[in-house]
Short mmCIF file of C-alpha atoms in Angstrom, two decimals:
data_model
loop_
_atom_site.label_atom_id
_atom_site.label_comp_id
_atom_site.label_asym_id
_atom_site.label_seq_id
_atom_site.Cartn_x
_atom_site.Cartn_y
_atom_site.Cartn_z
CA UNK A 1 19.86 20.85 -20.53
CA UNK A 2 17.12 18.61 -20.25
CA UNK A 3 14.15 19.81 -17.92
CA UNK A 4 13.13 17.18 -15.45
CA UNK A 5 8.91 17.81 -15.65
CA UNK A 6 8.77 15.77 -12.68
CA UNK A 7 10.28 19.45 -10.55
CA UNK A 8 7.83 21.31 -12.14
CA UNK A 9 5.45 21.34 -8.87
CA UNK A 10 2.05 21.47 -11.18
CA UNK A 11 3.40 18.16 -12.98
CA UNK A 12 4.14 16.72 -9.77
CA UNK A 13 1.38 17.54 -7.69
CA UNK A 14 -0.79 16.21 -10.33
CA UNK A 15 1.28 12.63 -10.56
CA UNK A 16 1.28 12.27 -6.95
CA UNK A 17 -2.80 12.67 -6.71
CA UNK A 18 -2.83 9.97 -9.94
CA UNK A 19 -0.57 7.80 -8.21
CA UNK A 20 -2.55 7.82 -4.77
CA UNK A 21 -5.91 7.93 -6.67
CA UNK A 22 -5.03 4.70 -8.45
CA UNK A 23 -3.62 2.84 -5.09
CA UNK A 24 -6.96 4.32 -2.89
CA UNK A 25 -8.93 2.27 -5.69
CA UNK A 26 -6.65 -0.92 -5.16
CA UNK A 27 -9.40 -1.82 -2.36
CA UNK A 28 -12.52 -1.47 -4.02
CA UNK A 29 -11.11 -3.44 -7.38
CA UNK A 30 -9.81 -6.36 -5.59
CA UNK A 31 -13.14 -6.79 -3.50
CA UNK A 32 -14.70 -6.92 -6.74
CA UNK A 33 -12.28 -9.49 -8.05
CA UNK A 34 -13.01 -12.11 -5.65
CA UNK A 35 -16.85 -11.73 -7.17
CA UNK A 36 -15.76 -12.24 -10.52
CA UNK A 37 -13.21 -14.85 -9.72
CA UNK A 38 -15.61 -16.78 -7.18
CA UNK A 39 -12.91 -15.90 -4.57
CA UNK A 40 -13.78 -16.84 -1.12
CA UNK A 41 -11.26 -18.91 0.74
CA UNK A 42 -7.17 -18.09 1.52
CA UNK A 43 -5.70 -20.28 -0.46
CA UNK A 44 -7.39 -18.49 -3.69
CA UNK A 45 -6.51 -15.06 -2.24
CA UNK A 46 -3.50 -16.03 -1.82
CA UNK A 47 -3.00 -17.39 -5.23
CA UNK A 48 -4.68 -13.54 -6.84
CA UNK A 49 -2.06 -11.37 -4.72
CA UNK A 50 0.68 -13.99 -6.27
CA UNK A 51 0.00 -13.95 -9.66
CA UNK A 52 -0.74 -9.85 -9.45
CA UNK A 53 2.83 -9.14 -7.36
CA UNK A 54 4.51 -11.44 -9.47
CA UNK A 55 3.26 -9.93 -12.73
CA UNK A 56 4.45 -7.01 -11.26
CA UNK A 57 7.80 -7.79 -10.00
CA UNK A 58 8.56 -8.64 -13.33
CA UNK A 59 7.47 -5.63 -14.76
CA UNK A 60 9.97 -3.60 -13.03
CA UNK A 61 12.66 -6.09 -13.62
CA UNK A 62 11.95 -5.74 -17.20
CA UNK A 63 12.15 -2.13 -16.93
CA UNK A 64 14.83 -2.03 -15.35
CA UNK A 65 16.78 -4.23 -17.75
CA UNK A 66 15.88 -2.21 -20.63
CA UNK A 67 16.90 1.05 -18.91
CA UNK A 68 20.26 -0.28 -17.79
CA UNK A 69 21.12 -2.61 -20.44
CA UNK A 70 21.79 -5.54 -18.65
CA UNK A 71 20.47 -8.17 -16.04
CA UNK A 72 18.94 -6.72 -13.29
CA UNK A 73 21.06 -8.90 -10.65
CA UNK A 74 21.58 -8.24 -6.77
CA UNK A 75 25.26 -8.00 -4.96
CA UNK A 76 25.73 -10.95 -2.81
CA UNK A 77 25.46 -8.70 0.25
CA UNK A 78 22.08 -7.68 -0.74
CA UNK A 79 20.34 -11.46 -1.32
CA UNK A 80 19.83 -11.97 2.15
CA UNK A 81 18.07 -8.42 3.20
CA UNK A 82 16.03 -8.14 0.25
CA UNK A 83 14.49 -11.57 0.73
CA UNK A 84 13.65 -10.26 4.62
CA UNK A 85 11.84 -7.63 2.76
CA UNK A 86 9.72 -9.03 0.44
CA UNK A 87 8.99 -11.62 2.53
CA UNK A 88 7.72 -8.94 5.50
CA UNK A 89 6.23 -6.00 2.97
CA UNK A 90 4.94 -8.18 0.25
CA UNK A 91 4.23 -11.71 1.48
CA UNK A 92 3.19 -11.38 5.43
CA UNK A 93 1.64 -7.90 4.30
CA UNK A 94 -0.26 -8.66 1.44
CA UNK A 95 -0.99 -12.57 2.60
CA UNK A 96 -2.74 -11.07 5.72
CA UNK A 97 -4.42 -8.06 3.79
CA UNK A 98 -5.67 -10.24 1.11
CA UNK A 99 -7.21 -12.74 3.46
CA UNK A 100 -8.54 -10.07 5.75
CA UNK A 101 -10.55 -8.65 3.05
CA UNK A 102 -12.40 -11.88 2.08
CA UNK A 103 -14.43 -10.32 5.37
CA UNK A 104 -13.91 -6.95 5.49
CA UNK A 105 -15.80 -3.70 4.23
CA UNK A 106 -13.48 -2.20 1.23
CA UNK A 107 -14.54 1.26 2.88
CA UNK A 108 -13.38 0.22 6.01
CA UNK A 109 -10.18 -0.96 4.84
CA UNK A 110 -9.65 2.47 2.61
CA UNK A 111 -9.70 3.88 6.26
CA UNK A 112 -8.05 1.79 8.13
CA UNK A 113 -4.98 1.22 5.83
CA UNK A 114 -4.99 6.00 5.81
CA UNK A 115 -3.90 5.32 9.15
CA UNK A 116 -0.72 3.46 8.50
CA UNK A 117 1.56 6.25 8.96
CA UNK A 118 0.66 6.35 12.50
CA UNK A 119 2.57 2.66 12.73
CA UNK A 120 4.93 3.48 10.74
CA UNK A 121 5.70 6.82 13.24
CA UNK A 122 5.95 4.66 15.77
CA UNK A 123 8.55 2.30 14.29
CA UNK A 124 10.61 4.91 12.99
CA UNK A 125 10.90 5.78 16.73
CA UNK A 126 12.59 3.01 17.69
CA UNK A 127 14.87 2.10 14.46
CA UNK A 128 16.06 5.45 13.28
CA UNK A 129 18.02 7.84 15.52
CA UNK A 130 16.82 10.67 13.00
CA UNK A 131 13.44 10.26 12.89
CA UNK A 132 11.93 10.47 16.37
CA UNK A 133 8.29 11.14 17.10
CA UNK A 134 7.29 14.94 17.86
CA UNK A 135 4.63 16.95 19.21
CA UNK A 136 3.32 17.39 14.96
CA UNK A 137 3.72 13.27 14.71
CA UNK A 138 1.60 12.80 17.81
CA UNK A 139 -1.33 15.46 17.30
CA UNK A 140 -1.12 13.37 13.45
CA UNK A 141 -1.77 10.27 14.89
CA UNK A 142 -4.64 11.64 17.04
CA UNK A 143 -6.36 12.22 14.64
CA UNK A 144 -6.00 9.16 12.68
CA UNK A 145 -6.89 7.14 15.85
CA UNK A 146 -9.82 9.29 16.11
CA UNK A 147 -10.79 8.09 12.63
CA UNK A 148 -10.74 4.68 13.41
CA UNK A 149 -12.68 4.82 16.69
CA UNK A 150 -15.09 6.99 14.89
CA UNK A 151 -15.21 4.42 11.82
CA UNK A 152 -15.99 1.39 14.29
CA UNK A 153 -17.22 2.65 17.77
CA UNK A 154 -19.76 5.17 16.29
CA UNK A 155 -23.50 4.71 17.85
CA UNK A 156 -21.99 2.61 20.88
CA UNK A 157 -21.41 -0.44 18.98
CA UNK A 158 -18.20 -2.27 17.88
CA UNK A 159 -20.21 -4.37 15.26
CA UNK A 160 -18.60 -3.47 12.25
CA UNK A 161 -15.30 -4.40 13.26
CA UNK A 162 -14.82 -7.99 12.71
CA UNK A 163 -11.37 -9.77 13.55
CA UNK A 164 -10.60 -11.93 10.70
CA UNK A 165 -11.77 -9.18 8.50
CA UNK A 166 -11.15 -5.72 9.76
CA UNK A 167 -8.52 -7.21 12.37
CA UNK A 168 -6.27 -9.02 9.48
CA UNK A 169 -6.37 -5.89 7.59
CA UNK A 170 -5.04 -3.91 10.74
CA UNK A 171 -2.46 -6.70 11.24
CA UNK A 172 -1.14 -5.97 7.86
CA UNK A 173 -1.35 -2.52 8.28
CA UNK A 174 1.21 -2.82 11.11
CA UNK A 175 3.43 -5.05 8.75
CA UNK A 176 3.88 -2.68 5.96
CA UNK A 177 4.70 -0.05 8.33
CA UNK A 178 7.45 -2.35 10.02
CA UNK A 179 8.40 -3.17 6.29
CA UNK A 180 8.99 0.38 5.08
CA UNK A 181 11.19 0.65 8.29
CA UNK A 182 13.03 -1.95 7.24
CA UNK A 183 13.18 -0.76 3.65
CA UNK A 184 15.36 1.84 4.53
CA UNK A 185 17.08 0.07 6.26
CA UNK A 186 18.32 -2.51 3.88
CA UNK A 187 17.89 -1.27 0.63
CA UNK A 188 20.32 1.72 1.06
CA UNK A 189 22.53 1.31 -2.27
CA UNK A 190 20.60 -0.80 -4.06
CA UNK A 191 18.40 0.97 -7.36
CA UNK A 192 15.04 1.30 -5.54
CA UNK A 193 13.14 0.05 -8.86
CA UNK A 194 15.13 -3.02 -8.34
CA UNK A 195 15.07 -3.40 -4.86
CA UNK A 196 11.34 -3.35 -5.65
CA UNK A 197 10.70 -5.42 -8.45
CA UNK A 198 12.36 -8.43 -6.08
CA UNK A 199 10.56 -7.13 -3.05
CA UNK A 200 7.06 -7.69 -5.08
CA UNK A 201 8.71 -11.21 -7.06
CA UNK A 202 9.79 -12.63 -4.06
CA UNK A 203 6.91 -12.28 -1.87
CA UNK A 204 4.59 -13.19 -4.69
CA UNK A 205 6.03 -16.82 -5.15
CA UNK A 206 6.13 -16.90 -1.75
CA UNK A 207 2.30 -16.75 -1.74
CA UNK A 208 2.22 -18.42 -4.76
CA UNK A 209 3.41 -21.83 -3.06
CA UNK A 210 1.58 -21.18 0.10
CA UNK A 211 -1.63 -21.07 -2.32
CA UNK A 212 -1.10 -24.41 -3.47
CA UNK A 213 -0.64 -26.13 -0.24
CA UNK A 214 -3.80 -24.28 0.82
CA UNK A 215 -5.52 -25.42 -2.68
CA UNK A 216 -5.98 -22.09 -3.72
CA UNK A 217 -7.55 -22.37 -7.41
CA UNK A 218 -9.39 -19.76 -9.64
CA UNK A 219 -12.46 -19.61 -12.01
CA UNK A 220 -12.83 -17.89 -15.19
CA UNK A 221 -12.73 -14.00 -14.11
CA UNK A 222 -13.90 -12.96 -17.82
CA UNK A 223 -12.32 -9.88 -19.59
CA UNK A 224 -13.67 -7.84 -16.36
CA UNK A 225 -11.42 -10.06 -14.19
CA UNK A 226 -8.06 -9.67 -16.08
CA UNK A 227 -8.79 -6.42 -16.89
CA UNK A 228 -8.74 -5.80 -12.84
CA UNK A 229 -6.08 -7.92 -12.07
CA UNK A 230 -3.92 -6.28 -15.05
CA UNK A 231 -4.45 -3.02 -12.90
CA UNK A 232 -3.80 -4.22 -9.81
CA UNK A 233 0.08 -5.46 -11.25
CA UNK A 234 0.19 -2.19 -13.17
CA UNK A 235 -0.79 -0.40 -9.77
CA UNK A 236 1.63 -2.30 -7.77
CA UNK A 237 4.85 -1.65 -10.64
CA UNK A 238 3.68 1.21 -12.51
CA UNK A 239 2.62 3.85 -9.59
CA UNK A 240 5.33 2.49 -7.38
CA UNK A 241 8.09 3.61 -9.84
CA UNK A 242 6.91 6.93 -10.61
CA UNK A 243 6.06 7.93 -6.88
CA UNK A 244 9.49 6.62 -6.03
CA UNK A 245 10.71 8.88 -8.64
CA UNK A 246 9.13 12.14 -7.97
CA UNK A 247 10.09 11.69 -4.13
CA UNK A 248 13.65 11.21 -5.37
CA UNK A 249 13.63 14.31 -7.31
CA UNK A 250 11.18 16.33 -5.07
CA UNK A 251 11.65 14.75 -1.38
CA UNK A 252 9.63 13.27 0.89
CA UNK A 253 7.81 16.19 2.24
CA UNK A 254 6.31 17.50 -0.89
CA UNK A 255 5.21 14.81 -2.06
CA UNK A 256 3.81 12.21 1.07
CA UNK A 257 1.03 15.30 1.25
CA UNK A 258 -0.46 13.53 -0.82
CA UNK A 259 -1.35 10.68 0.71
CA UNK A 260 -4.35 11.61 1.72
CA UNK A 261 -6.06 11.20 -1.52
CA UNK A 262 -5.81 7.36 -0.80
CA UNK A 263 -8.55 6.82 1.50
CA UNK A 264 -10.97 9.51 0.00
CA UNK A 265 -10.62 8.05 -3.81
CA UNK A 266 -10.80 4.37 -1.89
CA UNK A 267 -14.28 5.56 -0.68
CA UNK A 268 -15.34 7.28 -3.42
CA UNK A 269 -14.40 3.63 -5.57
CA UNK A 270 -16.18 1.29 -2.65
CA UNK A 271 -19.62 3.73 -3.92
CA UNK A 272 -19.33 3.27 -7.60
CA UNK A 273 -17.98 -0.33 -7.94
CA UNK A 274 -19.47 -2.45 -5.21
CA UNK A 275 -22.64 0.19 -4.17
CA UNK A 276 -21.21 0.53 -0.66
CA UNK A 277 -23.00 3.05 1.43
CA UNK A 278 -19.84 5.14 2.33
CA UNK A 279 -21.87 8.82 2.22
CA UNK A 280 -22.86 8.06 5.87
CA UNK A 281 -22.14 10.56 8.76
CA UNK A 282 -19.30 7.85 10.18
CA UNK A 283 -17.57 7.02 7.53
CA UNK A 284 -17.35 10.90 6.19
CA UNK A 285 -16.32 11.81 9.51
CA UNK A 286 -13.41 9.11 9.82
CA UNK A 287 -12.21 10.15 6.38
CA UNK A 288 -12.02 13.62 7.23
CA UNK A 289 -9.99 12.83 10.79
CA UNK A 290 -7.90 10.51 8.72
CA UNK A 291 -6.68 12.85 6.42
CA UNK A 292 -6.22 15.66 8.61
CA UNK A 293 -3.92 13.42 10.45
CA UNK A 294 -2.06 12.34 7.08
CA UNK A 295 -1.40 16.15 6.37
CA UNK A 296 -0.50 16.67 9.75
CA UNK A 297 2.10 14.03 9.58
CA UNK A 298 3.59 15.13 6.43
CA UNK A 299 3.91 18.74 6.73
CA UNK A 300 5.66 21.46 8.39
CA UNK A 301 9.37 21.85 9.12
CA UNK A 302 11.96 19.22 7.78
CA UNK A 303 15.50 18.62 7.81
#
């Protein structure tokens, strides 16, 4: 019998930290992007995060072709849902985070998006009879509130908070959370690599033909440029597919533990690629509540 090395808790422990390293740096890379690609309005935000989730929709599509042998092609019954979905996870989500971050500190969006499992606690409240919130859930999201007021309240001052920077991101913060909640609700059935793939392709033409109504248009990036918006689409296919794979074969406790490398390897990338001062008292502070509140959230006893 084959052995599945995804089981083998070393193997994935050390995937899940890859995969979560890799999305924390997502930030960081696409701030530097809109340098490169002289980024600095929506509609050419709009038009990156389409061409990167569209080059990644496809990917998956692809993959899944070749692993099944045929056309990757929805039931009838799932058209309508899965358009819902990438149209709230991928093109609301990304549209606002992509615009938000034209403004916003990549450090301050590495902690801000750590905290989305508080929103996405909350919704899970309300839509699933199975999931409700509990006395672990709430001390979680304690501390991950505490991380934000930390992040943007510390010395008295609310300057570093701006709304159509650090508010957009927040805003599409809340709509990934709502559209995970709705992933599970409309994707049971359906091959999650699939249900992906469209999820990422559909929301990316979406903001594709926003961009060009807005006149979204980009310059020469250079080999630096392509080579980060390459990642990005590998990030977005790539890492989704294997962490939906080793929470398939490990569950969802064991593995969404690991979360909290996001926001630390997103800080430690803000340093290194755009010289961000991150190593101040605040900021190590808020990462530190963060996380706690991510491990809180995802451990202890489960059904």
């Amino acid at each position: 019998m084959k052995k599945n090395y995804l089981k083998v808790p070393a193997y994935a422990a050390l995937l899940a930290v890859l995969c979560q390293i890799l999305w924390g740096v997502v930030f960081p890379v696409i701030k530097k992007s809109y340098e490169l690609f002289n980024i600095s309005d929506i509609g050419s935000t709009f038009l990156f995060a389409a061409i990167r989730f569209c080059i990644a929709g496809v990917i998956l599509l692809i993959v899944c072709s070749i692993r099944d042998k045929k056309l990757p092609l929805l039931k009838k019954e799932n058209v309508v849902p899965i358009l819902v979905l990438g149209s709230i996870q991928t093109g609301l989500t990304y549209g606002l985070q992509f615009a938000g971050m034209i403004s916003a500190a990549s450090i301050n969006c590495s902690i801000l998006n750590g905290t989305s499992f508080i929103f996405m606690t909350i919704f899970a409240h309300f839509m699933f009879k199975d999931d409700k919130i509990n006395t672990r859930k709430v001390l979680g999201a304690i501390f991950g509130f505490s991380g934000i007021l930390v992040c943007f309240l510390w010395g008295g001052s609310f300057e570093s908070f701006s709304f159509k920077g650090e508010g957009v991101m927040l805003l599409s913060i809340i709509s990934f959370a709502f559209g995970t909640n709705v992933s599970r609700k409309v994707t049971k059935g359906i091959d999650p690599v699939m249900a992906s793939g469209y999820n990422l392709l559909i929301g990316g033409i979406e903001l594709l033909i926003i961009s060009q109504f807005l006149g979204g248009r980009l310059s020469n990036g250079g080999v630096f440029g392509y080579s980060c918006l390459l990642f990005l689409a590998l990030a977005s296919s790539i890492c989704l597919m294997l962490w939906t794979s080793l929470v398939s074969a490990n569950g969802v406790g064991k593995i969404s533990v690991f979360q909290c490398v996001n926001p630390l390897s997103g800080a430690v990338a803000a340093a290194l690629l755009l010289g961000e001062n991150v190593f101040q008292m605040k900021y190590i502070l808020s990462l530190l509540l963060v996380i706690t509140g991510i491990v809180i959230v995802n451990t202890g006893k489960r059904k």
